[in-house]
């Protein structure tokens, strides 16, 4: 227990200085982007359960606690389609855009932060996305088309590409750093905004 405490202390002292954005191998980036696009396609096709099933486990636990349990979280996410239909909202499309930012996270057992030797075991990528919605109004039967710019946080064990996700609309830098202590305090998240399509 004492060794774990000392390791935690060393990580807290040295890793904020040592950690920074890095360049993931192209195959890792491609795998993450393809996985995000596959998830987006499922959501466009009203498979909201896919978003729950592929959520990063620690984030899912945290969200479940906020909602009063996993069952309530699942019920809320599964009810999104019905709620959108009631409000005249329809998802048209989903795509990834721009270049993802990559970070190495989750130091392994043989990390020696004091010596500057860090063995990261996971990839974390910030992948910008655009979801297009159509919103129907009483005065416009065709509806307005809205581009919702956001991002997905994709996390996987190195060498496995077993991606899980955190929706960028629900997360802050402090949220991410509470899950992944090695992320830099000055990291910038992709823009989250909504605008009417041209």
mmCIF file of C-alpha atoms in Angstrom:
data_model
loop_
_atom_site.group_PDB
_atom_site.id
_atom_site.type_symbol
_atom_site.label_atom_id
_atom_site.label_comp_id
_atom_site.label_asym_id
_atom_site.label_seq_id
_atom_site.Cartn_x
_atom_site.Cartn_y
_atom_site.Cartn_z
ATOM 1 C CA UNK A 1 0.000 0.000 0.000
ATOM 2 C CA UNK A 2 2.894 2.329 0.821
ATOM 3 C CA UNK A 3 4.438 1.679 -2.639
ATOM 4 C CA UNK A 4 1.175 2.590 -4.378
ATOM 5 C CA UNK A 5 0.964 5.784 -2.341
ATOM 6 C CA UNK A 6 4.503 6.782 -3.283
ATOM 7 C CA UNK A 7 3.851 5.983 -6.944
ATOM 8 C CA UNK A 8 0.730 8.139 -6.855
ATOM 9 C CA UNK A 9 2.709 10.975 -5.294
ATOM 10 C CA UNK A 10 5.432 10.721 -7.954
ATOM 11 C CA UNK A 11 2.834 10.681 -10.722
ATOM 12 C CA UNK A 12 1.122 13.743 -9.315
ATOM 13 C CA UNK A 13 4.435 15.629 -9.095
ATOM 14 C CA UNK A 14 6.186 14.613 -12.310
ATOM 15 C CA UNK A 15 3.571 13.636 -14.909
ATOM 16 C CA UNK A 16 1.978 17.069 -15.381
ATOM 17 C CA UNK A 17 5.415 18.258 -16.493
ATOM 18 C CA UNK A 18 6.123 15.236 -18.707
ATOM 19 C CA UNK A 19 2.788 14.650 -20.395
ATOM 20 C CA UNK A 20 1.763 16.322 -23.636
ATOM 21 C CA UNK A 21 -0.079 15.751 -26.870
ATOM 22 C CA UNK A 22 1.623 13.123 -29.029
ATOM 23 C CA UNK A 23 1.256 11.650 -32.517
ATOM 24 C CA UNK A 24 -0.484 8.292 -32.610
ATOM 25 C CA UNK A 25 0.441 5.842 -35.377
ATOM 26 C CA UNK A 26 -1.764 6.263 -38.492
ATOM 27 C CA UNK A 27 -3.286 2.794 -37.979
ATOM 28 C CA UNK A 28 -4.393 3.772 -34.457
ATOM 29 C CA UNK A 29 -5.938 7.036 -35.670
ATOM 30 C CA UNK A 30 -7.711 5.270 -38.544
ATOM 31 C CA UNK A 31 -9.073 2.584 -36.209
ATOM 32 C CA UNK A 32 -10.433 5.203 -33.786
ATOM 33 C CA UNK A 33 -12.011 7.299 -36.566
ATOM 34 C CA UNK A 34 -13.640 4.236 -38.174
ATOM 35 C CA UNK A 35 -15.011 3.187 -34.771
ATOM 36 C CA UNK A 36 -16.442 6.656 -34.094
ATOM 37 C CA UNK A 37 -18.053 6.727 -37.544
ATOM 38 C CA UNK A 38 -19.564 3.276 -36.965
ATOM 39 C CA UNK A 39 -21.018 4.456 -33.648
ATOM 40 C CA UNK A 40 -22.386 7.609 -35.286
ATOM 41 C CA UNK A 41 -24.051 5.550 -38.025
ATOM 42 C CA UNK A 42 -25.801 3.427 -35.399
ATOM 43 C CA UNK A 43 -27.086 6.525 -33.603
ATOM 44 C CA UNK A 44 -28.330 8.041 -36.892
ATOM 45 C CA UNK A 45 -30.245 4.774 -37.348
ATOM 46 C CA UNK A 46 -31.798 5.234 -33.870
ATOM 47 C CA UNK A 47 -29.668 2.595 -32.139
ATOM 48 C CA UNK A 48 -29.121 4.670 -28.993
ATOM 49 C CA UNK A 49 -28.262 1.582 -26.955
ATOM 50 C CA UNK A 50 -24.999 1.431 -28.920
ATOM 51 C CA UNK A 51 -23.963 4.703 -27.276
ATOM 52 C CA UNK A 52 -24.491 3.136 -23.846
ATOM 53 C CA UNK A 53 -22.805 -0.150 -24.689
ATOM 54 C CA UNK A 54 -19.684 1.549 -26.068
ATOM 55 C CA UNK A 55 -19.309 4.169 -23.318
ATOM 56 C CA UNK A 56 -15.963 4.245 -21.464
ATOM 57 C CA UNK A 57 -16.702 2.097 -18.358
ATOM 58 C CA UNK A 58 -15.480 4.545 -15.685
ATOM 59 C CA UNK A 59 -17.403 7.376 -17.346
ATOM 60 C CA UNK A 60 -20.511 5.196 -17.593
ATOM 61 C CA UNK A 61 -20.255 4.486 -13.852
ATOM 62 C CA UNK A 62 -19.918 8.194 -13.118
ATOM 63 C CA UNK A 63 -22.863 9.130 -15.348
ATOM 64 C CA UNK A 64 -24.975 6.348 -13.827
ATOM 65 C CA UNK A 65 -24.327 7.720 -10.326
ATOM 66 C CA UNK A 66 -25.372 11.193 -11.470
ATOM 67 C CA UNK A 67 -28.617 9.828 -12.920
ATOM 68 C CA UNK A 68 -29.474 7.602 -9.951
ATOM 69 C CA UNK A 69 -28.331 4.267 -11.346
ATOM 70 C CA UNK A 70 -27.441 2.498 -14.568
ATOM 71 C CA UNK A 71 -31.054 1.587 -15.308
ATOM 72 C CA UNK A 72 -32.117 5.248 -15.188
ATOM 73 C CA UNK A 73 -29.197 6.242 -17.412
ATOM 74 C CA UNK A 74 -30.137 3.556 -19.939
ATOM 75 C CA UNK A 75 -33.807 4.576 -19.863
ATOM 76 C CA UNK A 76 -32.881 8.230 -20.422
ATOM 77 C CA UNK A 77 -30.581 7.495 -23.375
ATOM 78 C CA UNK A 78 -32.984 5.003 -24.918
ATOM 79 C CA UNK A 79 -35.752 7.613 -24.681
ATOM 80 C CA UNK A 80 -33.838 10.171 -26.742
ATOM 81 C CA UNK A 81 -35.383 9.061 -30.037
ATOM 82 C CA UNK A 82 -38.932 9.402 -28.738
ATOM 83 C CA UNK A 83 -38.145 12.792 -27.207
ATOM 84 C CA UNK A 84 -36.653 14.068 -30.478
ATOM 85 C CA UNK A 85 -39.662 12.844 -32.446
ATOM 86 C CA UNK A 86 -42.006 14.693 -30.055
ATOM 87 C CA UNK A 87 -39.989 17.880 -30.526
ATOM 88 C CA UNK A 88 -39.781 17.602 -34.318
ATOM 89 C CA UNK A 89 -36.061 16.814 -34.398
ATOM 90 C CA UNK A 90 -34.527 14.301 -36.810
ATOM 91 C CA UNK A 91 -30.869 13.237 -37.125
ATOM 92 C CA UNK A 92 -29.842 13.412 -40.779
ATOM 93 C CA UNK A 93 -26.162 12.515 -40.742
ATOM 94 C CA UNK A 94 -22.994 12.126 -38.694
ATOM 95 C CA UNK A 95 -19.365 12.439 -39.764
ATOM 96 C CA UNK A 96 -15.883 12.949 -38.377
ATOM 97 C CA UNK A 97 -14.056 16.101 -39.447
ATOM 98 C CA UNK A 98 -10.560 17.487 -39.125
ATOM 99 C CA UNK A 99 -7.524 15.922 -37.496
ATOM 100 C CA UNK A 100 -7.879 14.073 -34.177
ATOM 101 C CA UNK A 101 -5.630 14.994 -31.250
ATOM 102 C CA UNK A 102 -3.900 12.044 -29.575
ATOM 103 C CA UNK A 103 -2.599 11.467 -26.085
ATOM 104 C CA UNK A 104 -0.961 8.547 -24.331
ATOM 105 C CA UNK A 105 -2.583 7.891 -20.953
ATOM 106 C CA UNK A 106 -2.764 5.381 -18.114
ATOM 107 C CA UNK A 107 0.832 4.781 -16.912
ATOM 108 C CA UNK A 108 1.684 1.101 -16.505
ATOM 109 C CA UNK A 109 3.349 -0.766 -13.658
ATOM 110 C CA UNK A 110 6.905 -0.184 -14.845
ATOM 111 C CA UNK A 111 6.556 3.598 -15.003
ATOM 112 C CA UNK A 112 9.320 5.557 -13.270
ATOM 113 C CA UNK A 113 8.092 9.141 -13.352
ATOM 114 C CA UNK A 114 11.055 10.444 -11.338
ATOM 115 C CA UNK A 115 13.424 9.127 -14.028
ATOM 116 C CA UNK A 116 11.210 10.396 -16.848
ATOM 117 C CA UNK A 117 10.347 6.877 -18.004
ATOM 118 C CA UNK A 118 6.626 6.542 -18.547
ATOM 119 C CA UNK A 119 5.051 3.418 -19.944
ATOM 120 C CA UNK A 120 1.591 4.474 -21.122
ATOM 121 C CA UNK A 121 -0.891 1.664 -21.715
ATOM 122 C CA UNK A 122 -3.804 3.436 -23.439
ATOM 123 C CA UNK A 123 -4.481 5.777 -26.336
ATOM 124 C CA UNK A 124 -6.904 8.686 -25.926
ATOM 125 C CA UNK A 125 -8.001 10.548 -29.051
ATOM 126 C CA UNK A 126 -10.197 13.627 -29.372
ATOM 127 C CA UNK A 127 -12.090 13.206 -32.641
ATOM 128 C CA UNK A 128 -14.075 16.218 -33.947
ATOM 129 C CA UNK A 129 -17.516 15.419 -35.365
ATOM 130 C CA UNK A 130 -20.481 17.092 -37.033
ATOM 131 C CA UNK A 131 -23.999 15.789 -36.522
ATOM 132 C CA UNK A 132 -26.657 17.246 -38.805
ATOM 133 C CA UNK A 133 -30.200 17.640 -37.499
ATOM 134 C CA UNK A 134 -33.430 18.743 -39.135
ATOM 135 C CA UNK A 135 -35.759 20.680 -36.857
ATOM 136 C CA UNK A 136 -39.343 21.030 -38.000
ATOM 137 C CA UNK A 137 -41.221 24.226 -37.136
ATOM 138 C CA UNK A 138 -44.913 25.028 -37.627
ATOM 139 C CA UNK A 139 -44.004 27.904 -39.953
ATOM 140 C CA UNK A 140 -41.540 25.856 -42.030
ATOM 141 C CA UNK A 141 -42.690 22.439 -43.283
ATOM 142 C CA UNK A 142 -39.208 21.709 -44.674
ATOM 143 C CA UNK A 143 -37.597 22.487 -41.341
ATOM 144 C CA UNK A 144 -34.259 24.061 -40.484
ATOM 145 C CA UNK A 145 -31.033 22.091 -40.834
ATOM 146 C CA UNK A 146 -28.601 22.474 -37.931
ATOM 147 C CA UNK A 147 -24.946 21.427 -37.842
ATOM 148 C CA UNK A 148 -23.939 20.385 -34.351
ATOM 149 C CA UNK A 149 -20.158 20.464 -33.976
ATOM 150 C CA UNK A 150 -18.807 18.284 -31.194
ATOM 151 C CA UNK A 151 -16.359 15.489 -30.578
ATOM 152 C CA UNK A 152 -15.935 11.992 -29.263
ATOM 153 C CA UNK A 153 -13.236 10.980 -26.812
ATOM 154 C CA UNK A 154 -12.017 7.569 -27.987
ATOM 155 C CA UNK A 155 -10.039 5.401 -25.532
ATOM 156 C CA UNK A 156 -8.412 2.023 -26.179
ATOM 157 C CA UNK A 157 -5.723 -0.222 -24.765
ATOM 158 C CA UNK A 158 -2.560 0.019 -26.817
ATOM 159 C CA UNK A 159 -2.283 -2.767 -29.358
ATOM 160 C CA UNK A 160 -5.953 -3.759 -29.087
ATOM 161 C CA UNK A 161 -8.025 -0.971 -30.689
ATOM 162 C CA UNK A 162 -10.958 -1.926 -28.424
ATOM 163 C CA UNK A 163 -12.421 1.591 -28.516
ATOM 164 C CA UNK A 164 -14.824 2.968 -25.941
ATOM 165 C CA UNK A 165 -16.146 6.522 -25.957
ATOM 166 C CA UNK A 166 -17.088 9.631 -24.030
ATOM 167 C CA UNK A 167 -19.434 12.095 -25.722
ATOM 168 C CA UNK A 168 -17.719 15.476 -25.903
ATOM 169 C CA UNK A 169 -20.914 17.407 -25.198
ATOM 170 C CA UNK A 170 -20.933 15.975 -21.663
ATOM 171 C CA UNK A 171 -17.278 16.365 -20.685
ATOM 172 C CA UNK A 172 -14.812 19.058 -19.576
ATOM 173 C CA UNK A 173 -11.027 19.141 -19.301
ATOM 174 C CA UNK A 174 -11.306 18.663 -15.528
ATOM 175 C CA UNK A 175 -13.589 15.637 -16.083
ATOM 176 C CA UNK A 176 -11.025 14.047 -18.394
ATOM 177 C CA UNK A 177 -8.101 14.847 -16.100
ATOM 178 C CA UNK A 178 -9.948 13.283 -13.171
ATOM 179 C CA UNK A 179 -10.062 10.047 -15.184
ATOM 180 C CA UNK A 180 -6.608 10.414 -16.776
ATOM 181 C CA UNK A 181 -4.201 12.277 -14.488
ATOM 182 C CA UNK A 182 -1.486 12.529 -17.146
ATOM 183 C CA UNK A 183 -3.507 14.759 -19.477
ATOM 184 C CA UNK A 184 -2.095 18.299 -19.550
ATOM 185 C CA UNK A 185 -4.000 20.992 -17.654
ATOM 186 C CA UNK A 186 -3.807 23.297 -20.683
ATOM 187 C CA UNK A 187 -5.243 20.789 -23.168
ATOM 188 C CA UNK A 188 -7.785 22.255 -25.567
ATOM 189 C CA UNK A 189 -10.945 20.385 -26.427
ATOM 190 C CA UNK A 190 -12.497 20.594 -29.902
ATOM 191 C CA UNK A 191 -15.183 23.239 -30.362
ATOM 192 C CA UNK A 192 -18.738 22.387 -29.355
ATOM 193 C CA UNK A 193 -21.288 24.612 -31.126
ATOM 194 C CA UNK A 194 -24.475 24.580 -33.166
ATOM 195 C CA UNK A 195 -25.149 26.595 -36.280
ATOM 196 C CA UNK A 196 -27.730 26.665 -39.034
ATOM 197 C CA UNK A 197 -26.496 24.959 -42.207
ATOM 198 C CA UNK A 198 -26.087 27.067 -45.340
#
